Amino acid sequence: MQNSDLTSSSSLAYKIFAKGLHYTTYIIVGFACLFFTVGSGASGASAADPLSWTELVVNVPAGVSITLPIGYNNGASPWTATIDWGDGNTSAGVVWNGNLTHLFPNAGTFTIKIEPTAGTMIRFGNGNAVWAGLNAATNVTGVTQIGNTLTSLTGAFYDATALTSVPTSLPSSVTDLSYAFFGNNNNSPIGANIASWATGAVTNMASTFQNVVNFNQNLSAWDTHSVTNMSSMFQGDTSFNDNGVAMPATVGSKWDVKNVTTFANMFNGATAFNVGMANWTPGSATTTTLTSMFQGATAFNQDISSWNTIGVTNMSSMFQGATGFNNGNNALSAGAGNIWNLSNVT
């Protein structure tokens, strides 16, 4: 074979290879574009819903009715909403005193979306009471979003014994968490996301976790400087020990309790509770009661000798039945700066 033939053959092979590579590149680019388009479409479909929506996950057997605890007027501005029940049914134009009940004909897991369309929805929950309907709240397994117009979650998840997850954030509009998780004595405790809730605006934490017997999340970062009521907050929580993390006070934020007017029964019956509570100032800015605060808290034996108690007016039964308490084997006596000043206790 002549050299020119070799050269010609090599040139032809190179051209074929180059053209093949050229088309292969087009194919790869084409697949990449297709993948990106499909991916982008999926991302768009799962874009975040408006922050004013409240969204719940329920797991229901067939034939169960759920009545949402939202039947409250907002003064002169009653709200209207659309409710997507997650099973293909939607209730449009629902008003605050309208039909808030839905019967799920089929069993399954569904996401309920409450979508305000007019006015301002400010409350979700029935306070110190269960949801209407037989065991309705027991079907709630998760909360994926809390609407950012809500100011009250009083009784929001009362007796929601299957609830295992909540959002990582709490809207800054919320001021009332009373009875929010009352009675959630489930075997799969409320998720750890609650530890990161920004609670600086909350004023009422009465019975927030009362009788949640398996609850033991770390709440050491909760901002309590605005709270005025902590009565029965952890009463009956036989597992609660703040996940073993101390709860010292930080002025103006974490466990600053100077504005609390009642601690009655706060840890009553919380038999596992025994973490540090250094520098708490109950009654330093207002009058308050510590009635039965640690009653029956049999494990509690922390040093609370740094407490400012100048505003305390009632300490009846404060340590009744707290069989392990000895102030961490330290003296508990009055000191400078109104430390254990009991002059106002009657």
PDB file of C-alpha atoms in Angstrom, residues 31-303:
ATOM      1  CA  PHE A  31     -30.263  14.149  27.261  1.00  0.00           C
ATOM      2  CA  ALA A  32     -28.848  16.757  29.643  1.00  0.00           C
ATOM      3  CA  CYS A  33     -31.413  19.313  28.500  1.00  0.00           C
ATOM      4  CA  LEU A  34     -34.208  16.776  28.848  1.00  0.00           C
ATOM      5  CA  PHE A  35     -33.061  15.875  32.361  1.00  0.00           C
ATOM      6  CA  PHE A  36     -32.800  19.531  33.347  1.00  0.00           C
ATOM      7  CA  THR A  37     -36.242  20.304  31.926  1.00  0.00           C
ATOM      8  CA  VAL A  38     -37.876  17.422  33.771  1.00  0.00           C
ATOM      9  CA  GLY A  39     -36.026  18.301  36.962  1.00  0.00           C
ATOM     10  CA  SER A  40     -37.002  21.942  36.691  1.00  0.00           C
ATOM     11  CA  GLY A  41     -40.615  20.978  36.162  1.00  0.00           C
ATOM     12  CA  ALA A  42     -40.624  18.806  39.282  1.00  0.00           C
ATOM     13  CA  SER A  43     -39.009  21.579  41.282  1.00  0.00           C
ATOM     14  CA  GLY A  44     -41.627  24.075  40.168  1.00  0.00           C
ATOM     15  CA  ALA A  45     -44.453  21.720  41.095  1.00  0.00           C
ATOM     16  CA  SER A  46     -43.096  21.400  44.635  1.00  0.00           C
ATOM     17  CA  ALA A  47     -42.433  25.104  45.159  1.00  0.00           C
ATOM     18  CA  ALA A  48     -43.236  26.348  48.672  1.00  0.00           C
ATOM     19  CA  ASP A  49     -46.832  27.323  49.344  1.00  0.00           C
ATOM     20  CA  PRO A  50     -47.692  30.834  50.603  1.00  0.00           C
ATOM     21  CA  LEU A  51     -46.561  31.322  54.191  1.00  0.00           C
ATOM     22  CA  SER A  52     -50.097  32.229  55.280  1.00  0.00           C
ATOM     23  CA  TRP A  53     -51.247  28.646  54.694  1.00  0.00           C
ATOM     24  CA  THR A  54     -51.446  26.121  57.506  1.00  0.00           C
ATOM     25  CA  GLU A  55     -50.787  22.536  56.442  1.00  0.00           C
ATOM     26  CA  LEU A  56     -51.338  19.248  58.277  1.00  0.00           C
ATOM     27  CA  VAL A  57     -50.744  15.602  57.462  1.00  0.00           C
ATOM     28  CA  VAL A  58     -53.456  13.179  58.556  1.00  0.00           C
ATOM     29  CA  ASN A  59     -53.643   9.412  58.415  1.00  0.00           C
ATOM     30  CA  VAL A  60     -57.277   8.360  58.492  1.00  0.00           C
ATOM     31  CA  PRO A  61     -59.284   5.166  58.213  1.00  0.00           C
ATOM     32  CA  ALA A  62     -62.227   5.172  55.814  1.00  0.00           C
ATOM     33  CA  GLY A  63     -65.324   7.025  56.964  1.00  0.00           C
ATOM     34  CA  VAL A  64     -63.633   9.366  59.457  1.00  0.00           C
ATOM     35  CA  SER A  65     -64.731  12.999  59.731  1.00  0.00           C
ATOM     36  CA  ILE A  66     -62.381  15.762  60.797  1.00  0.00           C
ATOM     37  CA  THR A  67     -63.544  19.166  61.984  1.00  0.00           C
ATOM     38  CA  LEU A  68     -60.750  21.730  61.883  1.00  0.00           C
ATOM     39  CA  PRO A  69     -60.386  23.884  65.039  1.00  0.00           C
ATOM     40  CA  ILE A  70     -60.557  27.201  63.212  1.00  0.00           C
ATOM     41  CA  GLY A  71     -64.091  28.399  63.863  1.00  0.00           C
ATOM     42  CA  TYR A  72     -63.153  31.743  65.356  1.00  0.00           C
ATOM     43  CA  ASN A  73     -64.033  35.229  64.159  1.00  0.00           C
ATOM     44  CA  ASN A  74     -61.330  37.857  64.020  1.00  0.00           C
ATOM     45  CA  GLY A  75     -63.332  40.761  65.361  1.00  0.00           C
ATOM     46  CA  ALA A  76     -64.429  43.076  62.596  1.00  0.00           C
ATOM     47  CA  SER A  77     -62.482  41.154  59.957  1.00  0.00           C
ATOM     48  CA  PRO A  78     -63.901  37.621  59.649  1.00  0.00           C
ATOM     49  CA  TRP A  79     -61.851  35.413  57.404  1.00  0.00           C
ATOM     50  CA  THR A  80     -62.659  33.338  54.345  1.00  0.00           C
ATOM     51  CA  ALA A  81     -60.593  30.392  53.183  1.00  0.00           C
ATOM     52  CA  THR A  82     -60.262  27.554  50.737  1.00  0.00           C
ATOM     53  CA  ILE A  83     -59.571  24.163  52.298  1.00  0.00           C
ATOM     54  CA  ASP A  84     -57.862  21.512  50.219  1.00  0.00           C
ATOM     55  CA  TRP A  85     -58.561  18.262  52.044  1.00  0.00           C
ATOM     56  CA  GLY A  86     -55.841  16.387  50.151  1.00  0.00           C
ATOM     57  CA  ASP A  87     -58.096  13.594  48.907  1.00  0.00           C
ATOM     58  CA  GLY A  88     -59.267  15.331  45.748  1.00  0.00           C
ATOM     59  CA  ASN A  89     -61.939  17.349  47.536  1.00  0.00           C
ATOM     60  CA  THR A  90     -61.793  21.108  48.075  1.00  0.00           C
ATOM     61  CA  SER A  91     -64.048  23.432  50.055  1.00  0.00           C
ATOM     62  CA  ALA A  92     -63.989  26.933  48.586  1.00  0.00           C
ATOM     63  CA  GLY A  93     -65.316  30.114  50.160  1.00  0.00           C
ATOM     64  CA  VAL A  94     -65.376  28.663  53.679  1.00  0.00           C
ATOM     65  CA  VAL A  95     -66.168  31.297  56.313  1.00  0.00           C
ATOM     66  CA  TRP A  96     -65.141  31.266  59.957  1.00  0.00           C
ATOM     67  CA  ASN A  97     -68.519  29.946  61.169  1.00  0.00           C
ATOM     68  CA  GLY A  98     -69.143  27.750  58.138  1.00  0.00           C
ATOM     69  CA  ASN A  99     -68.631  24.075  57.343  1.00  0.00           C
ATOM     70  CA  LEU A 100     -65.224  23.130  58.673  1.00  0.00           C
ATOM     71  CA  THR A 101     -65.897  19.379  58.650  1.00  0.00           C
ATOM     72  CA  HIS A 102     -64.920  16.836  56.010  1.00  0.00           C
ATOM     73  CA  LEU A 103     -65.634  13.127  55.788  1.00  0.00           C
ATOM     74  CA  PHE A 104     -62.833  11.079  54.269  1.00  0.00           C
ATOM     75  CA  PRO A 105     -64.542   8.273  52.330  1.00  0.00           C
ATOM     76  CA  ASN A 106     -61.305   6.379  51.784  1.00  0.00           C
ATOM     77  CA  ALA A 107     -58.470   5.432  54.100  1.00  0.00           C
ATOM     78  CA  GLY A 108     -55.064   6.994  53.480  1.00  0.00           C
ATOM     79  CA  THR A 109     -52.552   9.692  54.288  1.00  0.00           C
ATOM     80  CA  PHE A 110     -53.552  13.167  53.139  1.00  0.00           C
ATOM     81  CA  THR A 111     -52.187  16.709  53.429  1.00  0.00           C
ATOM     82  CA  ILE A 112     -54.823  19.258  54.437  1.00  0.00           C
ATOM     83  CA  LYS A 113     -54.087  22.823  53.309  1.00  0.00           C
ATOM     84  CA  ILE A 114     -55.940  25.763  54.845  1.00  0.00           C
ATOM     85  CA  GLU A 115     -55.589  28.642  52.394  1.00  0.00           C
ATOM     86  CA  PRO A 116     -56.888  32.032  53.642  1.00  0.00           C
ATOM     87  CA  THR A 117     -58.412  34.088  50.830  1.00  0.00           C
ATOM     88  CA  ALA A 118     -59.809  37.102  52.700  1.00  0.00           C
ATOM     89  CA  GLY A 119     -59.525  38.563  56.175  1.00  0.00           C
ATOM     90  CA  THR A 120     -56.930  37.309  58.647  1.00  0.00           C
ATOM     91  CA  MET A 121     -56.950  33.909  60.304  1.00  0.00           C
ATOM     92  CA  ILE A 122     -55.445  34.380  63.758  1.00  0.00           C
ATOM     93  CA  ARG A 123     -56.319  31.229  65.718  1.00  0.00           C
ATOM     94  CA  PHE A 124     -55.876  27.505  65.204  1.00  0.00           C
ATOM     95  CA  GLY A 125     -57.022  25.374  68.139  1.00  0.00           C
ATOM     96  CA  ASN A 126     -59.851  24.929  70.619  1.00  0.00           C
ATOM     97  CA  GLY A 127     -58.011  25.959  73.775  1.00  0.00           C
ATOM     98  CA  ASN A 128     -58.423  23.558  76.683  1.00  0.00           C
ATOM     99  CA  ALA A 129     -60.576  21.165  74.676  1.00  0.00           C
ATOM    100  CA  VAL A 130     -60.258  18.397  72.116  1.00  0.00           C
ATOM    101  CA  TRP A 131     -61.064  18.891  68.449  1.00  0.00           C
ATOM    102  CA  ALA A 132     -64.722  18.414  67.603  1.00  0.00           C
ATOM    103  CA  GLY A 133     -65.529  14.899  66.396  1.00  0.00           C
ATOM    104  CA  LEU A 134     -64.599  11.497  67.773  1.00  0.00           C
ATOM    105  CA  ASN A 135     -60.811  11.310  68.279  1.00  0.00           C
ATOM    106  CA  ALA A 136     -60.336  13.708  65.363  1.00  0.00           C
ATOM    107  CA  ALA A 137     -56.925  15.087  66.381  1.00  0.00           C
ATOM    108  CA  THR A 138     -55.535  11.599  66.908  1.00  0.00           C
ATOM    109  CA  ASN A 139     -55.341  11.276  63.123  1.00  0.00           C
ATOM    110  CA  VAL A 140     -52.851  14.143  62.768  1.00  0.00           C
ATOM    111  CA  THR A 141     -49.349  12.757  62.175  1.00  0.00           C
ATOM    112  CA  GLY A 142     -47.479  15.870  61.103  1.00  0.00           C
ATOM    113  CA  VAL A 143     -47.571  19.632  60.707  1.00  0.00           C
ATOM    114  CA  THR A 144     -45.668  20.894  57.675  1.00  0.00           C
ATOM    115  CA  GLN A 145     -46.464  24.602  57.930  1.00  0.00           C
ATOM    116  CA  ILE A 146     -48.001  27.007  60.446  1.00  0.00           C
ATOM    117  CA  GLY A 147     -49.621  30.067  58.871  1.00  0.00           C
ATOM    118  CA  ASN A 148     -47.763  33.312  59.503  1.00  0.00           C
ATOM    119  CA  THR A 149     -50.925  35.268  60.373  1.00  0.00           C
ATOM    120  CA  LEU A 150     -51.769  33.083  63.352  1.00  0.00           C
ATOM    121  CA  THR A 151     -51.330  34.597  66.803  1.00  0.00           C
ATOM    122  CA  SER A 152     -52.820  31.747  68.817  1.00  0.00           C
ATOM    123  CA  LEU A 153     -52.129  28.012  68.803  1.00  0.00           C
ATOM    124  CA  THR A 154     -54.045  27.410  72.025  1.00  0.00           C
ATOM    125  CA  GLY A 155     -55.044  23.748  71.998  1.00  0.00           C
ATOM    126  CA  ALA A 156     -53.874  23.450  68.398  1.00  0.00           C
ATOM    127  CA  PHE A 157     -52.752  19.830  68.692  1.00  0.00           C
ATOM    128  CA  TYR A 158     -54.624  18.906  71.854  1.00  0.00           C
ATOM    129  CA  ASP A 159     -54.658  15.112  72.209  1.00  0.00           C
ATOM    130  CA  ALA A 160     -52.929  14.648  68.833  1.00  0.00           C
ATOM    131  CA  THR A 161     -51.407  11.401  70.035  1.00  0.00           C
ATOM    132  CA  ALA A 162     -49.969  10.401  66.638  1.00  0.00           C
ATOM    133  CA  LEU A 163     -48.166  13.705  66.016  1.00  0.00           C
ATOM    134  CA  THR A 164     -44.466  13.080  65.359  1.00  0.00           C
ATOM    135  CA  SER A 165     -43.251  16.129  63.424  1.00  0.00           C
ATOM    136  CA  VAL A 166     -43.614  19.905  63.417  1.00  0.00           C
ATOM    137  CA  PRO A 167     -41.982  22.633  61.293  1.00  0.00           C
ATOM    138  CA  THR A 168     -38.510  23.893  62.159  1.00  0.00           C
ATOM    139  CA  SER A 169     -39.837  27.409  62.691  1.00  0.00           C
ATOM    140  CA  LEU A 170     -42.680  29.076  64.561  1.00  0.00           C
ATOM    141  CA  PRO A 171     -44.127  32.273  63.027  1.00  0.00           C
ATOM    142  CA  SER A 172     -43.096  35.356  64.993  1.00  0.00           C
ATOM    143  CA  SER A 173     -46.783  36.337  65.137  1.00  0.00           C
ATOM    144  CA  VAL A 174     -47.640  33.560  67.618  1.00  0.00           C
ATOM    145  CA  THR A 175     -48.159  34.751  71.202  1.00  0.00           C
ATOM    146  CA  ASP A 176     -50.203  31.897  72.691  1.00  0.00           C
ATOM    147  CA  LEU A 177     -48.987  28.290  73.004  1.00  0.00           C
ATOM    148  CA  SER A 178     -51.258  27.311  75.892  1.00  0.00           C
ATOM    149  CA  TYR A 179     -52.449  23.693  75.695  1.00  0.00           C
ATOM    150  CA  ALA A 180     -50.812  23.454  72.266  1.00  0.00           C
ATOM    151  CA  PHE A 181     -49.618  19.857  72.720  1.00  0.00           C
ATOM    152  CA  PHE A 182     -51.682  18.868  75.739  1.00  0.00           C
ATOM    153  CA  GLY A 183     -52.095  15.112  76.166  1.00  0.00           C
ATOM    154  CA  ASN A 184     -49.887  13.995  73.273  1.00  0.00           C
ATOM    155  CA  ASN A 185     -48.911  10.889  75.194  1.00  0.00           C
ATOM    156  CA  ASN A 186     -47.806   8.989  72.097  1.00  0.00           C
ATOM    157  CA  ASN A 187     -45.002   6.467  71.743  1.00  0.00           C
ATOM    158  CA  SER A 188     -43.317   8.543  69.011  1.00  0.00           C
ATOM    159  CA  PRO A 189     -42.683  11.891  70.683  1.00  0.00           C
ATOM    160  CA  ILE A 190     -42.936  15.266  68.965  1.00  0.00           C
ATOM    161  CA  GLY A 191     -39.912  15.757  66.703  1.00  0.00           C
ATOM    162  CA  ALA A 192     -36.747  17.625  67.569  1.00  0.00           C
ATOM    163  CA  ASN A 193     -37.655  20.533  65.250  1.00  0.00           C
ATOM    164  CA  ILE A 194     -39.475  22.170  68.134  1.00  0.00           C
ATOM    165  CA  ALA A 195     -36.099  22.946  69.748  1.00  0.00           C
ATOM    166  CA  SER A 196     -35.422  25.653  67.152  1.00  0.00           C
ATOM    167  CA  TRP A 197     -38.719  27.516  67.529  1.00  0.00           C
ATOM    168  CA  ALA A 198     -38.318  31.273  68.032  1.00  0.00           C
ATOM    169  CA  THR A 199     -40.631  31.925  70.973  1.00  0.00           C
ATOM    170  CA  GLY A 200     -39.662  35.492  71.840  1.00  0.00           C
ATOM    171  CA  ALA A 201     -43.180  36.852  71.222  1.00  0.00           C
ATOM    172  CA  VAL A 202     -45.007  34.142  73.166  1.00  0.00           C
ATOM    173  CA  THR A 203     -46.731  35.312  76.365  1.00  0.00           C
ATOM    174  CA  ASN A 204     -48.719  32.218  77.343  1.00  0.00           C
ATOM    175  CA  MET A 205     -47.144  28.772  77.813  1.00  0.00           C
ATOM    176  CA  ALA A 206     -49.685  27.408  80.293  1.00  0.00           C
ATOM    177  CA  SER A 207     -50.021  23.620  79.916  1.00  0.00           C
ATOM    178  CA  THR A 208     -48.150  23.705  76.593  1.00  0.00           C
ATOM    179  CA  PHE A 209     -46.772  20.201  77.111  1.00  0.00           C
ATOM    180  CA  GLN A 210     -48.935  19.013  79.988  1.00  0.00           C
ATOM    181  CA  ASN A 211     -49.334  15.232  80.114  1.00  0.00           C
ATOM    182  CA  VAL A 212     -47.058  14.640  77.110  1.00  0.00           C
ATOM    183  CA  VAL A 213     -45.548  11.706  78.914  1.00  0.00           C
ATOM    184  CA  ASN A 214     -42.878  10.818  76.322  1.00  0.00           C
ATOM    185  CA  PHE A 215     -41.727  14.362  75.604  1.00  0.00           C
ATOM    186  CA  ASN A 216     -38.030  15.039  76.234  1.00  0.00           C
ATOM    187  CA  GLN A 217     -36.763  17.514  73.648  1.00  0.00           C
ATOM    188  CA  ASN A 218     -34.078  20.113  74.273  1.00  0.00           C
ATOM    189  CA  LEU A 219     -35.775  23.480  74.842  1.00  0.00           C
ATOM    190  CA  SER A 220     -32.760  25.204  76.385  1.00  0.00           C
ATOM    191  CA  ALA A 221     -32.690  27.794  73.568  1.00  0.00           C
ATOM    192  CA  TRP A 222     -36.305  28.902  73.951  1.00  0.00           C
ATOM    193  CA  ASP A 223     -36.700  32.643  74.440  1.00  0.00           C
ATOM    194  CA  THR A 224     -39.168  33.184  77.294  1.00  0.00           C
ATOM    195  CA  HIS A 225     -38.619  36.825  78.162  1.00  0.00           C
ATOM    196  CA  SER A 226     -42.182  37.767  77.121  1.00  0.00           C
ATOM    197  CA  VAL A 227     -43.951  34.890  78.870  1.00  0.00           C
ATOM    198  CA  THR A 228     -46.343  35.725  81.718  1.00  0.00           C
ATOM    199  CA  ASN A 229     -47.893  32.296  82.359  1.00  0.00           C
ATOM    200  CA  MET A 230     -45.990  28.998  82.749  1.00  0.00           C
ATOM    201  CA  SER A 231     -48.499  27.189  84.951  1.00  0.00           C
ATOM    202  CA  SER A 232     -48.557  23.421  84.389  1.00  0.00           C
ATOM    203  CA  MET A 233     -46.228  23.799  81.405  1.00  0.00           C
ATOM    204  CA  PHE A 234     -44.605  20.395  81.963  1.00  0.00           C
ATOM    205  CA  GLN A 235     -47.020  18.951  84.506  1.00  0.00           C
ATOM    206  CA  GLY A 236     -47.240  15.174  84.301  1.00  0.00           C
ATOM    207  CA  ASP A 237     -44.384  14.909  81.796  1.00  0.00           C
ATOM    208  CA  THR A 238     -42.755  11.883  83.354  1.00  0.00           C
ATOM    209  CA  SER A 239     -39.979  11.701  80.709  1.00  0.00           C
ATOM    210  CA  PHE A 240     -39.083  15.377  80.430  1.00  0.00           C
ATOM    211  CA  ASN A 241     -35.529  16.305  81.394  1.00  0.00           C
ATOM    212  CA  ASP A 242     -34.765  18.778  78.586  1.00  0.00           C
ATOM    213  CA  ASN A 243     -32.843  15.960  76.923  1.00  0.00           C
ATOM    214  CA  GLY A 244     -30.238  16.284  79.671  1.00  0.00           C
ATOM    215  CA  VAL A 245     -29.351  19.891  78.764  1.00  0.00           C
ATOM    216  CA  ALA A 246     -29.276  22.610  81.439  1.00  0.00           C
ATOM    217  CA  MET A 247     -31.777  25.490  81.210  1.00  0.00           C
ATOM    218  CA  PRO A 248     -29.898  28.496  82.646  1.00  0.00           C
ATOM    219  CA  ALA A 249     -31.379  31.950  82.222  1.00  0.00           C
ATOM    220  CA  THR A 250     -29.980  34.561  79.837  1.00  0.00           C
ATOM    221  CA  VAL A 251     -31.212  38.111  80.393  1.00  0.00           C
ATOM    222  CA  GLY A 252     -33.657  39.132  77.679  1.00  0.00           C
ATOM    223  CA  SER A 253     -33.873  35.748  75.992  1.00  0.00           C
ATOM    224  CA  LYS A 254     -33.299  32.126  76.996  1.00  0.00           C
ATOM    225  CA  TRP A 255     -35.365  31.159  80.038  1.00  0.00           C
ATOM    226  CA  ASP A 256     -35.579  34.730  81.215  1.00  0.00           C
ATOM    227  CA  VAL A 257     -38.677  34.341  83.394  1.00  0.00           C
ATOM    228  CA  LYS A 258     -38.810  37.692  85.127  1.00  0.00           C
ATOM    229  CA  ASN A 259     -42.239  38.542  83.671  1.00  0.00           C
ATOM    230  CA  VAL A 260     -43.946  35.268  84.582  1.00  0.00           C
ATOM    231  CA  THR A 261     -46.792  35.794  87.069  1.00  0.00           C
ATOM    232  CA  THR A 262     -47.444  32.118  87.790  1.00  0.00           C
ATOM    233  CA  PHE A 263     -45.296  28.993  87.840  1.00  0.00           C
ATOM    234  CA  ALA A 264     -47.986  26.963  89.600  1.00  0.00           C
ATOM    235  CA  ASN A 265     -47.542  23.233  88.932  1.00  0.00           C
ATOM    236  CA  MET A 266     -44.950  23.909  86.239  1.00  0.00           C
ATOM    237  CA  PHE A 267     -43.021  20.686  86.919  1.00  0.00           C
ATOM    238  CA  ASN A 268     -45.619  18.967  89.076  1.00  0.00           C
ATOM    239  CA  GLY A 269     -45.217  15.224  88.557  1.00  0.00           C
ATOM    240  CA  ALA A 270     -42.293  15.650  86.124  1.00  0.00           C
ATOM    241  CA  THR A 271     -40.522  12.768  87.812  1.00  0.00           C
ATOM    242  CA  ALA A 272     -37.455  12.688  85.508  1.00  0.00           C
ATOM    243  CA  PHE A 273     -36.707  16.416  85.561  1.00  0.00           C
ATOM    244  CA  ASN A 274     -33.292  17.258  87.010  1.00  0.00           C
ATOM    245  CA  VAL A 275     -31.282  19.785  84.969  1.00  0.00           C
ATOM    246  CA  GLY A 276     -29.672  23.064  85.967  1.00  0.00           C
ATOM    247  CA  MET A 277     -31.803  26.228  86.216  1.00  0.00           C
ATOM    248  CA  ALA A 278     -29.147  28.734  87.230  1.00  0.00           C
ATOM    249  CA  ASN A 279     -29.930  32.458  87.445  1.00  0.00           C
ATOM    250  CA  TRP A 280     -33.683  32.173  87.080  1.00  0.00           C
ATOM    251  CA  THR A 281     -35.399  35.300  88.376  1.00  0.00           C
ATOM    252  CA  PRO A 282     -39.004  34.413  89.228  1.00  0.00           C
ATOM    253  CA  GLY A 283     -40.688  37.537  90.536  1.00  0.00           C
ATOM    254  CA  SER A 284     -37.864  39.971  89.853  1.00  0.00           C
ATOM    255  CA  ALA A 285     -40.062  42.163  87.633  1.00  0.00           C
ATOM    256  CA  THR A 286     -43.556  41.255  88.829  1.00  0.00           C
ATOM    257  CA  THR A 287     -45.384  39.428  91.591  1.00  0.00           C
ATOM    258  CA  THR A 288     -45.614  35.708  91.042  1.00  0.00           C
ATOM    259  CA  THR A 289     -46.508  32.374  92.604  1.00  0.00           C
ATOM    260  CA  LEU A 290     -44.398  29.206  92.810  1.00  0.00           C
ATOM    261  CA  THR A 291     -47.236  27.088  94.173  1.00  0.00           C
ATOM    262  CA  SER A 292     -46.534  23.355  93.680  1.00  0.00           C
ATOM    263  CA  MET A 293     -43.855  24.218  91.123  1.00  0.00           C
ATOM    264  CA  PHE A 294     -41.789  21.086  91.836  1.00  0.00           C
ATOM    265  CA  GLN A 295     -44.428  19.050  93.612  1.00  0.00           C
ATOM    266  CA  GLY A 296     -43.812  15.357  92.986  1.00  0.00           C
ATOM    267  CA  ALA A 297     -40.685  16.054  90.909  1.00  0.00           C
ATOM    268  CA  THR A 298     -38.916  13.232  92.671  1.00  0.00           C
ATOM    269  CA  ALA A 299     -35.594  13.418  90.758  1.00  0.00           C
ATOM    270  CA  PHE A 300     -35.075  17.168  91.045  1.00  0.00           C
ATOM    271  CA  ASN A 301     -32.022  18.172  93.100  1.00  0.00           C
ATOM    272  CA  GLN A 302     -30.418  21.145  91.376  1.00  0.00           C
ATOM    273  CA  ASP A 303     -28.753  24.130  92.981  1.00  0.00           C
TER     274      ASP A 303
END
